[in-house]
Amino acid sequence: MKKLMMLGLAAALVLSVAASAVAGATYDKVMKEKVVRAGLMTDSIPGGFYNEKKEWVGLDVDIAKEIAKRLGCKIEMVPVNNKTRISFLQTGRIDMSLSNMTHKRERDKSIDFSITYFFDGQKMLAPKGKFHSLKDFVGKRVAVQQGTTSEINVKNLLLSLGDKAPKVISFQKEPECFQALQMGRVDAWSTDSTILLGYAAQVPGKYELVGDFFSNEPYGIGLPQDDSAWRDLINFTIQDMWKDGTYKELYNKWYGPDTKYYFPLTEKIEMWP
Amino acid sequence: MINRYLEKEWFQYLCLAVIAGAFIYYFGWVFNFGYKFDWSVLFTKNATYGQVFGKMLLTGLQKTIIITILSSIIALGLGIVFGLGRLSQFKPVNWFSTCYVEFFRNTPLLVQLFFWYFALPVGLPEAARDFLFDRNYEMIAATVGLGIYTSSFMAEIIRAGIQSIPKGLLEASYSSGLSPFQTLTKIILPLAFRSIIPPLGSEFLNNMKNSSLAMVVGVAELCWSSQQIESLTFKGFEATTAATVLYLSLSLIIAGILNLVNFKMQIIPQQLKTTKHLIADAFFWPVTSIFSLCSKASRKFFRKRQEDFNLTRTQAMRRAVLHTTAKVFSFIWKAVFIIFIASVIIAAGIGISHFNFGVIRDNFMTLLIWRFPNGGPNEVLWGLGGLSYSILMSIIAIVVSFIIGLVVGVARTSKNKLFLIPSTLYIEIIRGNPLIMVIFWVYFFVPILTDTYLDVFWSATIALTIFTGAYLGEIVRSGIQNLPVGQFEAAASTGLTYFQTMRKIIIPQALKQMLPAIVGQFITIFKDSSLAYVIGVLELTFVAQGINNRLMIYPFEIYTTIAALYFICCYLMSIVARRLERKLSTDTFRLQM
């Protein structure tokens, strides 16, 4: 009996010691360990996904590798999804998250963001020739991914177009949305246009993007809250990449005119003099 | 000295109060969560999104309740049909029921739901698909899918319950002139239902908890709502807590109702009835009164029809005609049934022959081991994934949870409140929640508590272990309590201490009894490992989704393959379980109808 109690006490002590060890600031830690841990998507085409050879590739992956190279660090790639990306940042599992993250005021309350490194907006993907403008989607069923901002954008759009009860169905993952569109359960799938392009390119000629952008989706690199040294470093690195053309090179590798996912780069990132 | 105090009940309560107080003090004031709690997110209107999130939770709760009730009805109905079907002497029915039960029991609900929702409509004719899609297909797929899944478990329970009825009772009922149908409704079902109420009740509970998986096919139920709040506001702790409390209360309500059913079912003389029986009587009065009214009316109606041994010619003719029609009908329905089964098999065969087997062949190794051993430098276990990952997760969970279950189960039978209350709390809280909530908790809470980073693989494995530990604890407890009290008394009188008694006498015997149940639990863990897909663990379901995502046009091939993989593993385990059951049971008599 006594032994048991001692064991219990010891366990409690170990737990409390472990809990009181607080992690240091991200900047110091990365500079000391020379390892930067990046959260990346695994099922977002062409942001971050596994190709046929089961290699992890994509624009976000390339950018993360480039950032790590410029910081003189090794990269540790951590798979995240729309459920894990924020809490991984909050608990310090990753140092930065490049995972289709729209910079939103509400989200900025919990984590920090870099300057916008990718410009996107939301569109509708629908079977070719069936719809011509956003107005046509009133009363139709639209698929979205749960845990993203696109869900609210679509609802607001449909409400503003006069749809009284928008039929928005949300799935856990992007492939599920596309599957629902393919089997005709939904009339359209809405999310950031580059993701839609990635999926539509898998079955060429069957699906098209309809209407204009109806939301602005500036992607930022998600960063831990309240670490300005780290945030500055990331911001400067992105700007450096833009300045010497590396960014464009990487961008064209994935979204250039010769790729399946052609998406012209029309905007400029924020440059500080 | 301390031992003598430990036996006093007031001292035990005092200790518990001190421990609880220390916990509250530590986590309330000392511990740094690195997280700002903001409970107002649940009941104030959010400025950015313009809605009250508490309301979203309540709508989710409403959906959860609707799915639970409807799918329970489906499950009970189908469960009775297939449970009886497994006892049928008409071989095709027997065979079909067995296939149905084994198939749906041995594949993960998640995979089944994906199949009903994503694959089935593709195979239907256009008109049927449009008909389904004009309705709330998410809800239909989730409810029916869940009902079918649960029904396979209920069928097994009902079969076992019916087979446990002594043969003598049946002989008595037949020899007293009851027809087979009367025997079924008056003798077998009432008796069987009494003995299967406890396991059936836990199936109803499981059914409610499994409704949380409806979120993967786009139903906005309770678990979905808490996830939604989390992703919109990043206030995961608050949202998950609220959902957990709601799930726990639902579980408690269901458990309470089942308890009342149990009291209602007990056959005891009037003077021995306690208040609990009276409450149960009052609760079920509306139902029972309708029944007694019906039976009164029917008795009045049927009493007039008296049988005479000396039949007139017309009476005899009528009987003969009735008899032949019954025979003809029985022949017709048997023929229809065989045609139905044949058409199902042919349709499945045609479907499978259209498969692109190249796709399966190309991706089979990926499904089995992902990219082992060529994984990245930071991947857990050299890039292992897929089926072997699921197996590994289950093995770790099985080994560790077995120890937890043993400790907690023994503690649960202890009279000492110091052990009894914490173990009861652990078991009931974990069992009152869906596994998916436990996964979210571990994934969300352990890093905060220990300030370490867990790979999602470990996070999911810990969740599986904690979850299974609670179930095994219950199995151990019932195993111990099933032993005759004489064993304890004999051990005590030979001078063994409590621990010696447990270690040498009780646990070995109890374990033998529990083995089939424990193996059953292992099958469940293996299937449940598919849920780790939600937080992005590279196990079989996740890898399959990834491949499906890349290939796009072969969902049938991929879902069928993973369903088959899960089925093979689970079925092998259940064969082992059945062997054990047969080996360990003394009563080998099997009843047939």
mmCIF file with all atom_site columns, C-alpha atoms in Angstrom, chain B residues 316-438:
data_model
loop_
_atom_site.group_PDB
_atom_site.id
_atom_site.type_symbol
_atom_site.label_atom_id
_atom_site.label_alt_id
_atom_site.label_comp_id
_atom_site.label_asym_id
_atom_site.label_entity_id
_atom_site.label_seq_id
_atom_site.pdbx_PDB_ins_code
_atom_site.Cartn_x
_atom_site.Cartn_y
_atom_site.Cartn_z
_atom_site.occupancy
_atom_site.B_iso_or_equiv
_atom_site.pdbx_formal_charge
_atom_site.auth_seq_id
_atom_site.auth_comp_id
_atom_site.auth_asym_id
_atom_site.auth_atom_id
_atom_site.pdbx_PDB_model_num
ATOM 1   C CA . ALA B 1 316 ? -61.325 -29.788 -42.405 1.00 0.00 ? 316 ALA B CA 1
ATOM 2   C CA . MET B 1 317 ? -61.271 -28.477 -45.964 1.00 0.00 ? 317 MET B CA 1
ATOM 3   C CA . ARG B 1 318 ? -60.539 -24.991 -44.790 1.00 0.00 ? 318 ARG B CA 1
ATOM 4   C CA . ARG B 1 319 ? -57.674 -26.291 -42.743 1.00 0.00 ? 319 ARG B CA 1
ATOM 5   C CA . ALA B 1 320 ? -56.270 -28.263 -45.606 1.00 0.00 ? 320 ALA B CA 1
ATOM 6   C CA . VAL B 1 321 ? -56.465 -25.249 -47.925 1.00 0.00 ? 321 VAL B CA 1
ATOM 7   C CA . LEU B 1 322 ? -54.824 -23.038 -45.333 1.00 0.00 ? 322 LEU B CA 1
ATOM 8   C CA . HIS B 1 323 ? -52.125 -25.579 -44.889 1.00 0.00 ? 323 HIS B CA 1
ATOM 9   C CA . THR B 1 324 ? -51.374 -25.805 -48.604 1.00 0.00 ? 324 THR B CA 1
ATOM 10  C CA . THR B 1 325 ? -51.378 -22.022 -49.044 1.00 0.00 ? 325 THR B CA 1
ATOM 11  C CA . ALA B 1 326 ? -48.960 -21.726 -46.183 1.00 0.00 ? 326 ALA B CA 1
ATOM 12  C CA . LYS B 1 327 ? -46.733 -24.272 -47.881 1.00 0.00 ? 327 LYS B CA 1
ATOM 13  C CA . VAL B 1 328 ? -46.966 -22.513 -51.207 1.00 0.00 ? 328 VAL B CA 1
ATOM 14  C CA . PHE B 1 329 ? -46.177 -19.165 -49.637 1.00 0.00 ? 329 PHE B CA 1
ATOM 15  C CA . SER B 1 330 ? -43.249 -20.608 -47.807 1.00 0.00 ? 330 SER B CA 1
ATOM 16  C CA . PHE B 1 331 ? -41.961 -22.070 -51.058 1.00 0.00 ? 331 PHE B CA 1
ATOM 17  C CA . ILE B 1 332 ? -42.465 -18.779 -52.881 1.00 0.00 ? 332 ILE B CA 1
ATOM 18  C CA . TRP B 1 333 ? -40.656 -16.704 -50.332 1.00 0.00 ? 333 TRP B CA 1
ATOM 19  C CA . LYS B 1 334 ? -37.803 -19.153 -50.188 1.00 0.00 ? 334 LYS B CA 1
ATOM 20  C CA . ALA B 1 335 ? -37.497 -18.987 -53.971 1.00 0.00 ? 335 ALA B CA 1
ATOM 21  C CA . VAL B 1 336 ? -37.652 -15.192 -53.907 1.00 0.00 ? 336 VAL B CA 1
ATOM 22  C CA . PHE B 1 337 ? -35.002 -15.127 -51.249 1.00 0.00 ? 337 PHE B CA 1
ATOM 23  C CA . ILE B 1 338 ? -32.678 -17.361 -53.220 1.00 0.00 ? 338 ILE B CA 1
ATOM 24  C CA . ILE B 1 339 ? -33.195 -15.262 -56.351 1.00 0.00 ? 339 ILE B CA 1
ATOM 25  C CA . PHE B 1 340 ? -32.462 -12.157 -54.304 1.00 0.00 ? 340 PHE B CA 1
ATOM 26  C CA . ILE B 1 341 ? -29.223 -13.597 -52.944 1.00 0.00 ? 341 ILE B CA 1
ATOM 27  C CA . ALA B 1 342 ? -28.195 -14.824 -56.377 1.00 0.00 ? 342 ALA B CA 1
ATOM 28  C CA . SER B 1 343 ? -28.810 -11.394 -57.889 1.00 0.00 ? 343 SER B CA 1
ATOM 29  C CA . VAL B 1 344 ? -26.794 -9.730  -55.121 1.00 0.00 ? 344 VAL B CA 1
ATOM 30  C CA . ILE B 1 345 ? -23.889 -12.085 -55.749 1.00 0.00 ? 345 ILE B CA 1
ATOM 31  C CA . ILE B 1 346 ? -24.103 -11.601 -59.519 1.00 0.00 ? 346 ILE B CA 1
ATOM 32  C CA . ALA B 1 347 ? -24.288 -7.814  -59.176 1.00 0.00 ? 347 ALA B CA 1
ATOM 33  C CA . ALA B 1 348 ? -21.288 -7.830  -56.846 1.00 0.00 ? 348 ALA B CA 1
ATOM 34  C CA . GLY B 1 349 ? -19.415 -10.122 -59.243 1.00 0.00 ? 349 GLY B CA 1
ATOM 35  C CA . ILE B 1 350 ? -20.140 -7.861  -62.218 1.00 0.00 ? 350 ILE B CA 1
ATOM 36  C CA . GLY B 1 351 ? -19.099 -4.827  -60.180 1.00 0.00 ? 351 GLY B CA 1
ATOM 37  C CA . ILE B 1 352 ? -15.834 -6.455  -59.165 1.00 0.00 ? 352 ILE B CA 1
ATOM 38  C CA . SER B 1 353 ? -15.090 -7.720  -62.657 1.00 0.00 ? 353 SER B CA 1
ATOM 39  C CA . HIS B 1 354 ? -15.262 -4.116  -63.880 1.00 0.00 ? 354 HIS B CA 1
ATOM 40  C CA . PHE B 1 355 ? -12.617 -3.126  -61.370 1.00 0.00 ? 355 PHE B CA 1
ATOM 41  C CA . ASN B 1 356 ? -9.355  -1.802  -62.602 1.00 0.00 ? 356 ASN B CA 1
ATOM 42  C CA . PHE B 1 357 ? -7.161  -4.314  -60.814 1.00 0.00 ? 357 PHE B CA 1
ATOM 43  C CA . GLY B 1 358 ? -4.031  -2.578  -62.035 1.00 0.00 ? 358 GLY B CA 1
ATOM 44  C CA . VAL B 1 359 ? -4.838  0.310   -59.720 1.00 0.00 ? 359 VAL B CA 1
ATOM 45  C CA . ILE B 1 360 ? -5.081  -2.030  -56.759 1.00 0.00 ? 360 ILE B CA 1
ATOM 46  C CA . ARG B 1 361 ? -1.883  -3.830  -57.719 1.00 0.00 ? 361 ARG B CA 1
ATOM 47  C CA . ASP B 1 362 ? 0.067   -0.606  -58.160 1.00 0.00 ? 362 ASP B CA 1
ATOM 48  C CA . ASN B 1 363 ? -0.963  0.780   -54.823 1.00 0.00 ? 363 ASN B CA 1
ATOM 49  C CA . PHE B 1 364 ? -1.130  -2.347  -52.734 1.00 0.00 ? 364 PHE B CA 1
ATOM 50  C CA . MET B 1 365 ? 2.306   -1.994  -51.195 1.00 0.00 ? 365 MET B CA 1
ATOM 51  C CA . THR B 1 366 ? 1.590   1.649   -50.443 1.00 0.00 ? 366 THR B CA 1
ATOM 52  C CA . LEU B 1 367 ? -1.548  0.618   -48.603 1.00 0.00 ? 367 LEU B CA 1
ATOM 53  C CA . LEU B 1 368 ? 0.399   -1.973  -46.637 1.00 0.00 ? 368 LEU B CA 1
ATOM 54  C CA . ILE B 1 369 ? 3.552   -0.116  -45.615 1.00 0.00 ? 369 ILE B CA 1
ATOM 55  C CA . TRP B 1 370 ? 3.320   3.385   -47.130 1.00 0.00 ? 370 TRP B CA 1
ATOM 56  C CA . ARG B 1 371 ? 6.918   4.296   -48.019 1.00 0.00 ? 371 ARG B CA 1
ATOM 57  C CA . PHE B 1 372 ? 8.820   2.239   -45.486 1.00 0.00 ? 372 PHE B CA 1
ATOM 58  C CA . PRO B 1 373 ? 11.821  2.138   -45.240 1.00 0.00 ? 373 PRO B CA 1
ATOM 59  C CA . ASN B 1 374 ? 12.437  5.172   -47.461 1.00 0.00 ? 374 ASN B CA 1
ATOM 60  C CA . GLY B 1 375 ? 10.760  7.728   -45.179 1.00 0.00 ? 375 GLY B CA 1
ATOM 61  C CA . GLY B 1 376 ? 12.014  11.200  -44.391 1.00 0.00 ? 376 GLY B CA 1
ATOM 62  C CA . PRO B 1 377 ? 14.501  11.692  -41.562 1.00 0.00 ? 377 PRO B CA 1
ATOM 63  C CA . ASN B 1 378 ? 11.854  13.072  -39.222 1.00 0.00 ? 378 ASN B CA 1
ATOM 64  C CA . GLU B 1 379 ? 9.158   10.531  -39.800 1.00 0.00 ? 379 GLU B CA 1
ATOM 65  C CA . VAL B 1 380 ? 8.132   8.197   -37.034 1.00 0.00 ? 380 VAL B CA 1
ATOM 66  C CA . LEU B 1 381 ? 9.339   4.645   -37.733 1.00 0.00 ? 381 LEU B CA 1
ATOM 67  C CA . TRP B 1 382 ? 11.148  5.171   -41.061 1.00 0.00 ? 382 TRP B CA 1
ATOM 68  C CA . GLY B 1 383 ? 8.113   6.202   -43.011 1.00 0.00 ? 383 GLY B CA 1
ATOM 69  C CA . LEU B 1 384 ? 5.892   3.346   -41.978 1.00 0.00 ? 384 LEU B CA 1
ATOM 70  C CA . GLY B 1 385 ? 2.216   3.808   -42.659 1.00 0.00 ? 385 GLY B CA 1
ATOM 71  C CA . GLY B 1 386 ? -0.898  2.170   -43.993 1.00 0.00 ? 386 GLY B CA 1
ATOM 72  C CA . LEU B 1 387 ? -2.101  -1.173  -42.688 1.00 0.00 ? 387 LEU B CA 1
ATOM 73  C CA . SER B 1 388 ? 1.096   -1.949  -40.791 1.00 0.00 ? 388 SER B CA 1
ATOM 74  C CA . TYR B 1 389 ? 0.724   1.385   -38.995 1.00 0.00 ? 389 TYR B CA 1
ATOM 75  C CA . SER B 1 390 ? -2.829  0.515   -37.973 1.00 0.00 ? 390 SER B CA 1
ATOM 76  C CA . ILE B 1 391 ? -1.621  -2.851  -36.703 1.00 0.00 ? 391 ILE B CA 1
ATOM 77  C CA . LEU B 1 392 ? 1.243   -1.269  -34.816 1.00 0.00 ? 392 LEU B CA 1
ATOM 78  C CA . MET B 1 393 ? -1.028  1.295   -33.204 1.00 0.00 ? 393 MET B CA 1
ATOM 79  C CA . SER B 1 394 ? -3.422  -1.428  -32.107 1.00 0.00 ? 394 SER B CA 1
ATOM 80  C CA . ILE B 1 395 ? -0.667  -3.634  -30.722 1.00 0.00 ? 395 ILE B CA 1
ATOM 81  C CA . ILE B 1 396 ? 0.774   -0.838  -28.600 1.00 0.00 ? 396 ILE B CA 1
ATOM 82  C CA . ALA B 1 397 ? -2.704  0.144   -27.439 1.00 0.00 ? 397 ALA B CA 1
ATOM 83  C CA . ILE B 1 398 ? -3.584  -3.476  -26.639 1.00 0.00 ? 398 ILE B CA 1
ATOM 84  C CA . VAL B 1 399 ? -0.488  -4.162  -24.569 1.00 0.00 ? 399 VAL B CA 1
ATOM 85  C CA . VAL B 1 400 ? -0.631  -0.985  -22.517 1.00 0.00 ? 400 VAL B CA 1
ATOM 86  C CA . SER B 1 401 ? -4.382  -0.847  -22.126 1.00 0.00 ? 401 SER B CA 1
ATOM 87  C CA . PHE B 1 402 ? -4.406  -4.425  -20.894 1.00 0.00 ? 402 PHE B CA 1
ATOM 88  C CA . ILE B 1 403 ? -2.310  -3.389  -17.900 1.00 0.00 ? 403 ILE B CA 1
ATOM 89  C CA . ILE B 1 404 ? -4.450  -0.315  -17.323 1.00 0.00 ? 404 ILE B CA 1
ATOM 90  C CA . GLY B 1 405 ? -7.594  -2.403  -17.616 1.00 0.00 ? 405 GLY B CA 1
ATOM 91  C CA . LEU B 1 406 ? -6.343  -4.959  -15.127 1.00 0.00 ? 406 LEU B CA 1
ATOM 92  C CA . VAL B 1 407 ? -5.434  -2.329  -12.526 1.00 0.00 ? 407 VAL B CA 1
ATOM 93  C CA . VAL B 1 408 ? -8.579  -0.277  -13.000 1.00 0.00 ? 408 VAL B CA 1
ATOM 94  C CA . GLY B 1 409 ? -10.819 -3.327  -13.144 1.00 0.00 ? 409 GLY B CA 1
ATOM 95  C CA . VAL B 1 410 ? -9.475  -4.695  -9.864  1.00 0.00 ? 410 VAL B CA 1
ATOM 96  C CA . ALA B 1 411 ? -9.704  -1.240  -8.291  1.00 0.00 ? 411 ALA B CA 1
ATOM 97  C CA . ARG B 1 412 ? -13.305 -1.076  -9.365  1.00 0.00 ? 412 ARG B CA 1
ATOM 98  C CA . THR B 1 413 ? -14.161 -4.176  -7.348  1.00 0.00 ? 413 THR B CA 1
ATOM 99  C CA . SER B 1 414 ? -12.362 -2.859  -4.283  1.00 0.00 ? 414 SER B CA 1
ATOM 100 C CA . LYS B 1 415 ? -14.353 -1.714  -1.264  1.00 0.00 ? 415 LYS B CA 1
ATOM 101 C CA . ASN B 1 416 ? -11.776 0.965   -0.545  1.00 0.00 ? 416 ASN B CA 1
ATOM 102 C CA . LYS B 1 417 ? -13.181 4.275   -1.766  1.00 0.00 ? 417 LYS B CA 1
ATOM 103 C CA . LEU B 1 418 ? -9.686  5.534   -2.454  1.00 0.00 ? 418 LEU B CA 1
ATOM 104 C CA . PHE B 1 419 ? -9.472  3.109   -5.368  1.00 0.00 ? 419 PHE B CA 1
ATOM 105 C CA . LEU B 1 420 ? -13.120 2.660   -6.176  1.00 0.00 ? 420 LEU B CA 1
ATOM 106 C CA . ILE B 1 421 ? -14.061 6.279   -6.848  1.00 0.00 ? 421 ILE B CA 1
ATOM 107 C CA . PRO B 1 422 ? -11.154 7.314   -9.105  1.00 0.00 ? 422 PRO B CA 1
ATOM 108 C CA . SER B 1 423 ? -11.380 4.136   -11.168 1.00 0.00 ? 423 SER B CA 1
ATOM 109 C CA . THR B 1 424 ? -15.142 4.498   -11.514 1.00 0.00 ? 424 THR B CA 1
ATOM 110 C CA . LEU B 1 425 ? -14.727 8.107   -12.606 1.00 0.00 ? 425 LEU B CA 1
ATOM 111 C CA . TYR B 1 426 ? -12.116 7.147   -15.186 1.00 0.00 ? 426 TYR B CA 1
ATOM 112 C CA . ILE B 1 427 ? -14.186 4.322   -16.613 1.00 0.00 ? 427 ILE B CA 1
ATOM 113 C CA . GLU B 1 428 ? -17.457 6.194   -16.719 1.00 0.00 ? 428 GLU B CA 1
ATOM 114 C CA . ILE B 1 429 ? -16.090 9.434   -18.134 1.00 0.00 ? 429 ILE B CA 1
ATOM 115 C CA . ILE B 1 430 ? -14.151 7.710   -20.894 1.00 0.00 ? 430 ILE B CA 1
ATOM 116 C CA . ARG B 1 431 ? -16.940 5.295   -21.700 1.00 0.00 ? 431 ARG B CA 1
ATOM 117 C CA . GLY B 1 432 ? -19.459 8.101   -21.804 1.00 0.00 ? 432 GLY B CA 1
ATOM 118 C CA . ASN B 1 433 ? -17.626 9.793   -24.660 1.00 0.00 ? 433 ASN B CA 1
ATOM 119 C CA . PRO B 1 434 ? -17.063 8.929   -28.308 1.00 0.00 ? 434 PRO B CA 1
ATOM 120 C CA . LEU B 1 435 ? -13.533 7.806   -29.153 1.00 0.00 ? 435 LEU B CA 1
ATOM 121 C CA . ILE B 1 436 ? -13.195 10.694  -31.534 1.00 0.00 ? 436 ILE B CA 1
ATOM 122 C CA . MET B 1 437 ? -13.646 13.130  -28.634 1.00 0.00 ? 437 MET B CA 1
ATOM 123 C CA . VAL B 1 438 ? -10.980 11.269  -26.646 1.00 0.00 ? 438 VAL B CA 1
#
